Amino acid sequence: MTNATATIARQAHYSVTAAASEPASPARTQTGALKSWKDTMSSRLALMAFVVLGVSSALADDMKMPMNGKDIKWGPVPPFFPKGAEFAVLSGDPSKGGLYVVRLKMPAGYKIPAHNHPTTENVTVVSGNFHIGMGDHLDEKKGIELTSGGYGEAPATMNHYAWVTSPTIVQVHGQGPFAITYVNPADDPSTKK
């Protein structure tokens, strides 16, 4: 090995060793910290994108097909509602825990006596004239009329009642399980034969 080669090797060794033993300058520290921060953020963003894409595809697999009102499959109301209305489950299972969305189609003059629910009930009027009141018995002189697009919320265990003055459809959503307790047990249609 020639002297020139040995000198270059020693200088390179000295430069690396000296750089490692010298205190870092503020500019060098900031540059290193910035690069480290950028690398960390890039990794986190890549991970977040991966998670979001994975969740999105999982949700897409669970998503029900969108439908128009004319495509809704109506059936008789559950026995805890007064007879004469129709019922459709749009999403979830109202008899179980978790989010549910149902619709209730009522003829003019349909009434639901005072009752409450163990969970908050959210009602949106799709069409018609829906009246809702708070209290222990149905009183048509009290309450509020909601028309298409109107919204009402009955907190858990709050006694309320409803009636309609024209053919009406409402959408009800909330956290299940959905249940009704009538203030006056004699009003409960599921106990009548």
PDB file of C-alpha atoms in Angstrom, residues 2-191:
ATOM      1  CA  THR A   2       1.399   3.373  -0.903  1.00  0.00           C
ATOM      2  CA  ASN A   3       1.646   6.356   1.435  1.00  0.00           C
ATOM      3  CA  ALA A   4      -1.053   8.250  -0.472  1.00  0.00           C
ATOM      4  CA  THR A   5      -3.518   5.383  -0.024  1.00  0.00           C
ATOM      5  CA  ALA A   6      -2.704   5.050   3.712  1.00  0.00           C
ATOM      6  CA  THR A   7      -3.098   8.786   4.226  1.00  0.00           C
ATOM      7  CA  ILE A   8      -6.495   8.838   2.492  1.00  0.00           C
ATOM      8  CA  ALA A   9      -7.650   5.845   4.535  1.00  0.00           C
ATOM      9  CA  ARG A  10      -6.449   7.473   7.796  1.00  0.00           C
ATOM     10  CA  GLN A  11      -8.053  10.792   6.859  1.00  0.00           C
ATOM     11  CA  ALA A  12     -11.341   9.073   6.061  1.00  0.00           C
ATOM     12  CA  HIS A  13     -11.120   7.192   9.370  1.00  0.00           C
ATOM     13  CA  TYR A  14     -10.259  10.412  11.201  1.00  0.00           C
ATOM     14  CA  SER A  15     -13.114  12.299   9.530  1.00  0.00           C
ATOM     15  CA  VAL A  16     -15.692   9.673  10.513  1.00  0.00           C
ATOM     16  CA  THR A  17     -14.261   9.308  14.024  1.00  0.00           C
ATOM     17  CA  ALA A  18     -13.970  13.061  14.501  1.00  0.00           C
ATOM     18  CA  ALA A  19     -17.512  13.631  13.267  1.00  0.00           C
ATOM     19  CA  ALA A  20     -18.795  11.030  15.695  1.00  0.00           C
ATOM     20  CA  SER A  21     -16.883  12.475  18.655  1.00  0.00           C
ATOM     21  CA  GLU A  22     -17.568  16.167  17.938  1.00  0.00           C
ATOM     22  CA  PRO A  23     -20.625  17.726  19.495  1.00  0.00           C
ATOM     23  CA  ALA A  24     -23.381  18.005  16.898  1.00  0.00           C
ATOM     24  CA  SER A  25     -24.060  21.461  15.611  1.00  0.00           C
ATOM     25  CA  PRO A  26     -27.614  22.767  16.098  1.00  0.00           C
ATOM     26  CA  ALA A  27     -28.136  22.748  12.312  1.00  0.00           C
ATOM     27  CA  ARG A  28     -27.010  19.120  12.053  1.00  0.00           C
ATOM     28  CA  THR A  29     -29.255  18.125  15.026  1.00  0.00           C
ATOM     29  CA  GLN A  30     -32.278  19.866  13.506  1.00  0.00           C
ATOM     30  CA  THR A  31     -31.671  18.247  10.141  1.00  0.00           C
ATOM     31  CA  GLY A  32     -31.410  14.809  11.754  1.00  0.00           C
ATOM     32  CA  ALA A  33     -34.478  15.411  13.929  1.00  0.00           C
ATOM     33  CA  LEU A  34     -36.463  16.696  10.941  1.00  0.00           C
ATOM     34  CA  LYS A  35     -35.485  13.648   8.871  1.00  0.00           C
ATOM     35  CA  SER A  36     -36.418  11.345  11.751  1.00  0.00           C
ATOM     36  CA  TRP A  37     -39.767  13.152  12.183  1.00  0.00           C
ATOM     37  CA  LYS A  38     -40.457  12.934   8.439  1.00  0.00           C
ATOM     38  CA  ASP A  39     -39.620   9.212   8.410  1.00  0.00           C
ATOM     39  CA  THR A  40     -41.873   8.606  11.421  1.00  0.00           C
ATOM     40  CA  MET A  41     -44.749  10.613   9.936  1.00  0.00           C
ATOM     41  CA  SER A  42     -44.394   8.869   6.579  1.00  0.00           C
ATOM     42  CA  SER A  43     -44.569   5.493   8.307  1.00  0.00           C
ATOM     43  CA  ARG A  44     -47.598   6.538  10.339  1.00  0.00           C
ATOM     44  CA  LEU A  45     -49.396   7.963   7.305  1.00  0.00           C
ATOM     45  CA  ALA A  46     -48.720   4.796   5.326  1.00  0.00           C
ATOM     46  CA  LEU A  47     -50.054   2.690   8.216  1.00  0.00           C
ATOM     47  CA  MET A  48     -53.117   4.932   8.562  1.00  0.00           C
ATOM     48  CA  ALA A  49     -53.844   4.693   4.823  1.00  0.00           C
ATOM     49  CA  PHE A  50     -53.535   0.925   5.006  1.00  0.00           C
ATOM     50  CA  VAL A  51     -55.965   0.772   7.953  1.00  0.00           C
ATOM     51  CA  VAL A  52     -58.466   3.148   6.322  1.00  0.00           C
ATOM     52  CA  LEU A  53     -58.403   1.213   3.068  1.00  0.00           C
ATOM     53  CA  GLY A  54     -58.828  -2.057   4.938  1.00  0.00           C
ATOM     54  CA  VAL A  55     -61.734  -0.704   6.987  1.00  0.00           C
ATOM     55  CA  SER A  56     -63.328   0.820   3.886  1.00  0.00           C
ATOM     56  CA  SER A  57     -63.262  -2.481   2.038  1.00  0.00           C
ATOM     57  CA  ALA A  58     -64.611  -4.283   5.120  1.00  0.00           C
ATOM     58  CA  LEU A  59     -67.431  -1.739   5.394  1.00  0.00           C
ATOM     59  CA  ALA A  60     -68.160  -2.035   1.687  1.00  0.00           C
ATOM     60  CA  ASP A  61     -68.543  -5.796   2.152  1.00  0.00           C
ATOM     61  CA  ASP A  62     -71.087  -5.163   4.963  1.00  0.00           C
ATOM     62  CA  MET A  63     -72.929  -2.335   3.178  1.00  0.00           C
ATOM     63  CA  LYS A  64     -76.495  -3.077   2.129  1.00  0.00           C
ATOM     64  CA  MET A  65     -77.512  -2.122  -1.357  1.00  0.00           C
ATOM     65  CA  PRO A  66     -79.031   1.369  -1.521  1.00  0.00           C
ATOM     66  CA  MET A  67     -82.760   1.402  -2.239  1.00  0.00           C
ATOM     67  CA  ASN A  68     -85.527   3.758  -3.212  1.00  0.00           C
ATOM     68  CA  GLY A  69     -88.730   4.077  -1.211  1.00  0.00           C
ATOM     69  CA  LYS A  70     -90.682   2.033  -3.758  1.00  0.00           C
ATOM     70  CA  ASP A  71     -88.321  -0.908  -3.170  1.00  0.00           C
ATOM     71  CA  ILE A  72     -88.867  -1.142   0.606  1.00  0.00           C
ATOM     72  CA  LYS A  73     -90.425  -4.436   1.706  1.00  0.00           C
ATOM     73  CA  TRP A  74     -93.243  -3.684   4.133  1.00  0.00           C
ATOM     74  CA  GLY A  75     -94.769  -6.161   6.555  1.00  0.00           C
ATOM     75  CA  PRO A  76     -97.150  -6.105   9.513  1.00  0.00           C
ATOM     76  CA  VAL A  77     -96.061  -4.210  12.615  1.00  0.00           C
ATOM     77  CA  PRO A  78     -94.575  -6.191  15.514  1.00  0.00           C
ATOM     78  CA  PRO A  79     -97.203  -7.150  18.117  1.00  0.00           C
ATOM     79  CA  PHE A  80     -96.185  -4.360  20.521  1.00  0.00           C
ATOM     80  CA  PHE A  81     -97.520  -1.732  18.052  1.00  0.00           C
ATOM     81  CA  PRO A  82    -101.255  -1.147  17.570  1.00  0.00           C
ATOM     82  CA  LYS A  83    -102.567  -3.049  14.527  1.00  0.00           C
ATOM     83  CA  GLY A  84    -103.187  -1.296  11.233  1.00  0.00           C
ATOM     84  CA  ALA A  85     -99.699   0.018  10.433  1.00  0.00           C
ATOM     85  CA  GLU A  86     -96.863  -1.485   8.392  1.00  0.00           C
ATOM     86  CA  PHE A  87     -93.230  -1.946   9.366  1.00  0.00           C
ATOM     87  CA  ALA A  88     -89.921  -2.274   7.490  1.00  0.00           C
ATOM     88  CA  VAL A  89     -86.405  -2.907   8.772  1.00  0.00           C
ATOM     89  CA  LEU A  90     -83.890  -0.926   6.708  1.00  0.00           C
ATOM     90  CA  SER A  91     -80.740  -1.680   8.654  1.00  0.00           C
ATOM     91  CA  GLY A  92     -79.604  -3.681  11.645  1.00  0.00           C
ATOM     92  CA  ASP A  93     -81.780  -5.835  13.855  1.00  0.00           C
ATOM     93  CA  PRO A  94     -83.955  -3.797  16.237  1.00  0.00           C
ATOM     94  CA  SER A  95     -84.355  -6.812  18.529  1.00  0.00           C
ATOM     95  CA  LYS A  96     -80.599  -6.914  19.218  1.00  0.00           C
ATOM     96  CA  GLY A  97     -77.940  -4.509  20.470  1.00  0.00           C
ATOM     97  CA  GLY A  98     -76.435  -2.152  17.900  1.00  0.00           C
ATOM     98  CA  LEU A  99     -77.640   0.463  15.466  1.00  0.00           C
ATOM     99  CA  TYR A 100     -80.995  -0.107  13.769  1.00  0.00           C
ATOM    100  CA  VAL A 101     -83.079   1.835  11.251  1.00  0.00           C
ATOM    101  CA  VAL A 102     -86.771   1.015  10.738  1.00  0.00           C
ATOM    102  CA  ARG A 103     -89.771   2.659   9.090  1.00  0.00           C
ATOM    103  CA  LEU A 104     -93.362   2.750  10.246  1.00  0.00           C
ATOM    104  CA  LYS A 105     -96.178   3.399   7.730  1.00  0.00           C
ATOM    105  CA  MET A 106     -99.373   4.510   9.477  1.00  0.00           C
ATOM    106  CA  PRO A 107    -102.894   5.195   8.158  1.00  0.00           C
ATOM    107  CA  ALA A 108    -104.674   8.461   9.033  1.00  0.00           C
ATOM    108  CA  GLY A 109    -105.974   8.351  12.600  1.00  0.00           C
ATOM    109  CA  TYR A 110    -103.374   5.835  13.838  1.00  0.00           C
ATOM    110  CA  LYS A 111    -102.437   6.337  17.504  1.00  0.00           C
ATOM    111  CA  ILE A 112     -99.639   5.018  19.717  1.00  0.00           C
ATOM    112  CA  PRO A 113    -100.575   5.404  23.425  1.00  0.00           C
ATOM    113  CA  ALA A 114     -98.141   6.802  25.993  1.00  0.00           C
ATOM    114  CA  HIS A 115     -95.047   4.657  26.297  1.00  0.00           C
ATOM    115  CA  ASN A 116     -91.279   4.791  26.718  1.00  0.00           C
ATOM    116  CA  HIS A 117     -88.190   2.973  25.482  1.00  0.00           C
ATOM    117  CA  PRO A 118     -85.052   1.761  27.288  1.00  0.00           C
ATOM    118  CA  THR A 119     -82.908   3.631  24.727  1.00  0.00           C
ATOM    119  CA  THR A 120     -83.235   6.993  22.978  1.00  0.00           C
ATOM    120  CA  GLU A 121     -85.653   6.955  20.032  1.00  0.00           C
ATOM    121  CA  ASN A 122     -84.908   9.195  17.033  1.00  0.00           C
ATOM    122  CA  VAL A 123     -87.809   9.821  14.629  1.00  0.00           C
ATOM    123  CA  THR A 124     -87.667  11.508  11.224  1.00  0.00           C
ATOM    124  CA  VAL A 125     -90.880  12.166   9.288  1.00  0.00           C
ATOM    125  CA  VAL A 126     -90.577  10.896   5.710  1.00  0.00           C
ATOM    126  CA  SER A 127     -94.103  11.934   4.700  1.00  0.00           C
ATOM    127  CA  GLY A 128     -97.398  12.944   6.275  1.00  0.00           C
ATOM    128  CA  ASN A 129     -98.341  14.614   9.543  1.00  0.00           C
ATOM    129  CA  PHE A 130     -96.858  13.032  12.659  1.00  0.00           C
ATOM    130  CA  HIS A 131     -97.819  14.403  16.077  1.00  0.00           C
ATOM    131  CA  ILE A 132     -95.723  13.678  19.154  1.00  0.00           C
ATOM    132  CA  GLY A 133     -96.302  14.667  22.759  1.00  0.00           C
ATOM    133  CA  MET A 134     -94.633  14.045  26.082  1.00  0.00           C
ATOM    134  CA  GLY A 135     -96.580  12.750  29.049  1.00  0.00           C
ATOM    135  CA  ASP A 136     -98.333   9.825  30.660  1.00  0.00           C
ATOM    136  CA  HIS A 137    -101.418   9.714  28.422  1.00  0.00           C
ATOM    137  CA  LEU A 138    -102.235  10.565  24.809  1.00  0.00           C
ATOM    138  CA  ASP A 139    -103.625  14.106  24.633  1.00  0.00           C
ATOM    139  CA  GLU A 140    -104.321  15.403  21.119  1.00  0.00           C
ATOM    140  CA  LYS A 141    -104.619  18.965  22.473  1.00  0.00           C
ATOM    141  CA  LYS A 142    -100.930  18.847  23.359  1.00  0.00           C
ATOM    142  CA  GLY A 143     -97.934  17.811  21.354  1.00  0.00           C
ATOM    143  CA  ILE A 144     -96.191  19.043  18.252  1.00  0.00           C
ATOM    144  CA  GLU A 145     -97.025  18.358  14.622  1.00  0.00           C
ATOM    145  CA  LEU A 146     -94.046  17.324  12.529  1.00  0.00           C
ATOM    146  CA  THR A 147     -94.291  17.291   8.752  1.00  0.00           C
ATOM    147  CA  SER A 148     -92.041  15.862   6.045  1.00  0.00           C
ATOM    148  CA  GLY A 149     -88.418  16.300   7.098  1.00  0.00           C
ATOM    149  CA  GLY A 150     -89.348  16.959  10.743  1.00  0.00           C
ATOM    150  CA  TYR A 151     -87.350  15.303  13.502  1.00  0.00           C
ATOM    151  CA  GLY A 152     -88.078  14.344  17.103  1.00  0.00           C
ATOM    152  CA  GLU A 153     -86.074  12.670  19.832  1.00  0.00           C
ATOM    153  CA  ALA A 154     -87.450  10.892  22.880  1.00  0.00           C
ATOM    154  CA  PRO A 155     -84.752  10.258  25.478  1.00  0.00           C
ATOM    155  CA  ALA A 156     -84.571   6.833  27.105  1.00  0.00           C
ATOM    156  CA  THR A 157     -87.384   6.181  29.623  1.00  0.00           C
ATOM    157  CA  MET A 158     -89.232   9.446  28.798  1.00  0.00           C
ATOM    158  CA  ASN A 159     -92.968   8.872  28.451  1.00  0.00           C
ATOM    159  CA  HIS A 160     -94.351  10.038  25.102  1.00  0.00           C
ATOM    160  CA  TYR A 161     -97.156   9.301  22.651  1.00  0.00           C
ATOM    161  CA  ALA A 162     -97.901   9.809  18.965  1.00  0.00           C
ATOM    162  CA  TRP A 163    -100.730  10.049  16.456  1.00  0.00           C
ATOM    163  CA  VAL A 164    -101.099  10.864  12.770  1.00  0.00           C
ATOM    164  CA  THR A 165    -103.708  12.943  10.940  1.00  0.00           C
ATOM    165  CA  SER A 166    -102.888  11.741   7.429  1.00  0.00           C
ATOM    166  CA  PRO A 167    -101.181   8.658   5.963  1.00  0.00           C
ATOM    167  CA  THR A 168     -97.688   8.997   7.406  1.00  0.00           C
ATOM    168  CA  ILE A 169     -94.296   7.317   7.183  1.00  0.00           C
ATOM    169  CA  VAL A 170     -91.653   7.850   9.864  1.00  0.00           C
ATOM    170  CA  GLN A 171     -88.132   6.535  10.090  1.00  0.00           C
ATOM    171  CA  VAL A 172     -86.947   5.491  13.539  1.00  0.00           C
ATOM    172  CA  HIS A 173     -83.318   4.867  14.395  1.00  0.00           C
ATOM    173  CA  GLY A 174     -81.312   4.261  17.513  1.00  0.00           C
ATOM    174  CA  GLN A 175     -79.308   1.739  19.490  1.00  0.00           C
ATOM    175  CA  GLY A 176     -81.060  -1.553  20.072  1.00  0.00           C
ATOM    176  CA  PRO A 177     -82.564  -3.485  21.392  1.00  0.00           C
ATOM    177  CA  PHE A 178     -85.779  -1.615  20.582  1.00  0.00           C
ATOM    178  CA  ALA A 179     -88.541  -2.182  23.134  1.00  0.00           C
ATOM    179  CA  ILE A 180     -91.736  -0.439  24.193  1.00  0.00           C
ATOM    180  CA  THR A 181     -93.162  -0.197  27.695  1.00  0.00           C
ATOM    181  CA  TYR A 182     -96.679   1.275  27.774  1.00  0.00           C
ATOM    182  CA  VAL A 183     -97.449   3.616  30.673  1.00  0.00           C
ATOM    183  CA  ASN A 184    -100.833   1.908  31.068  1.00  0.00           C
ATOM    184  CA  PRO A 185    -100.289  -1.859  30.665  1.00  0.00           C
ATOM    185  CA  ALA A 186    -103.857  -2.145  29.296  1.00  0.00           C
ATOM    186  CA  ASP A 187    -102.687  -0.151  26.212  1.00  0.00           C
ATOM    187  CA  ASP A 188    -100.103  -2.811  25.274  1.00  0.00           C
ATOM    188  CA  PRO A 189    -101.431  -4.478  22.079  1.00  0.00           C
ATOM    189  CA  SER A 190     -99.201  -7.527  22.599  1.00  0.00           C
ATOM    190  CA  THR A 191    -101.237  -8.491  25.684  1.00  0.00           C
TER     191      THR A 191
END
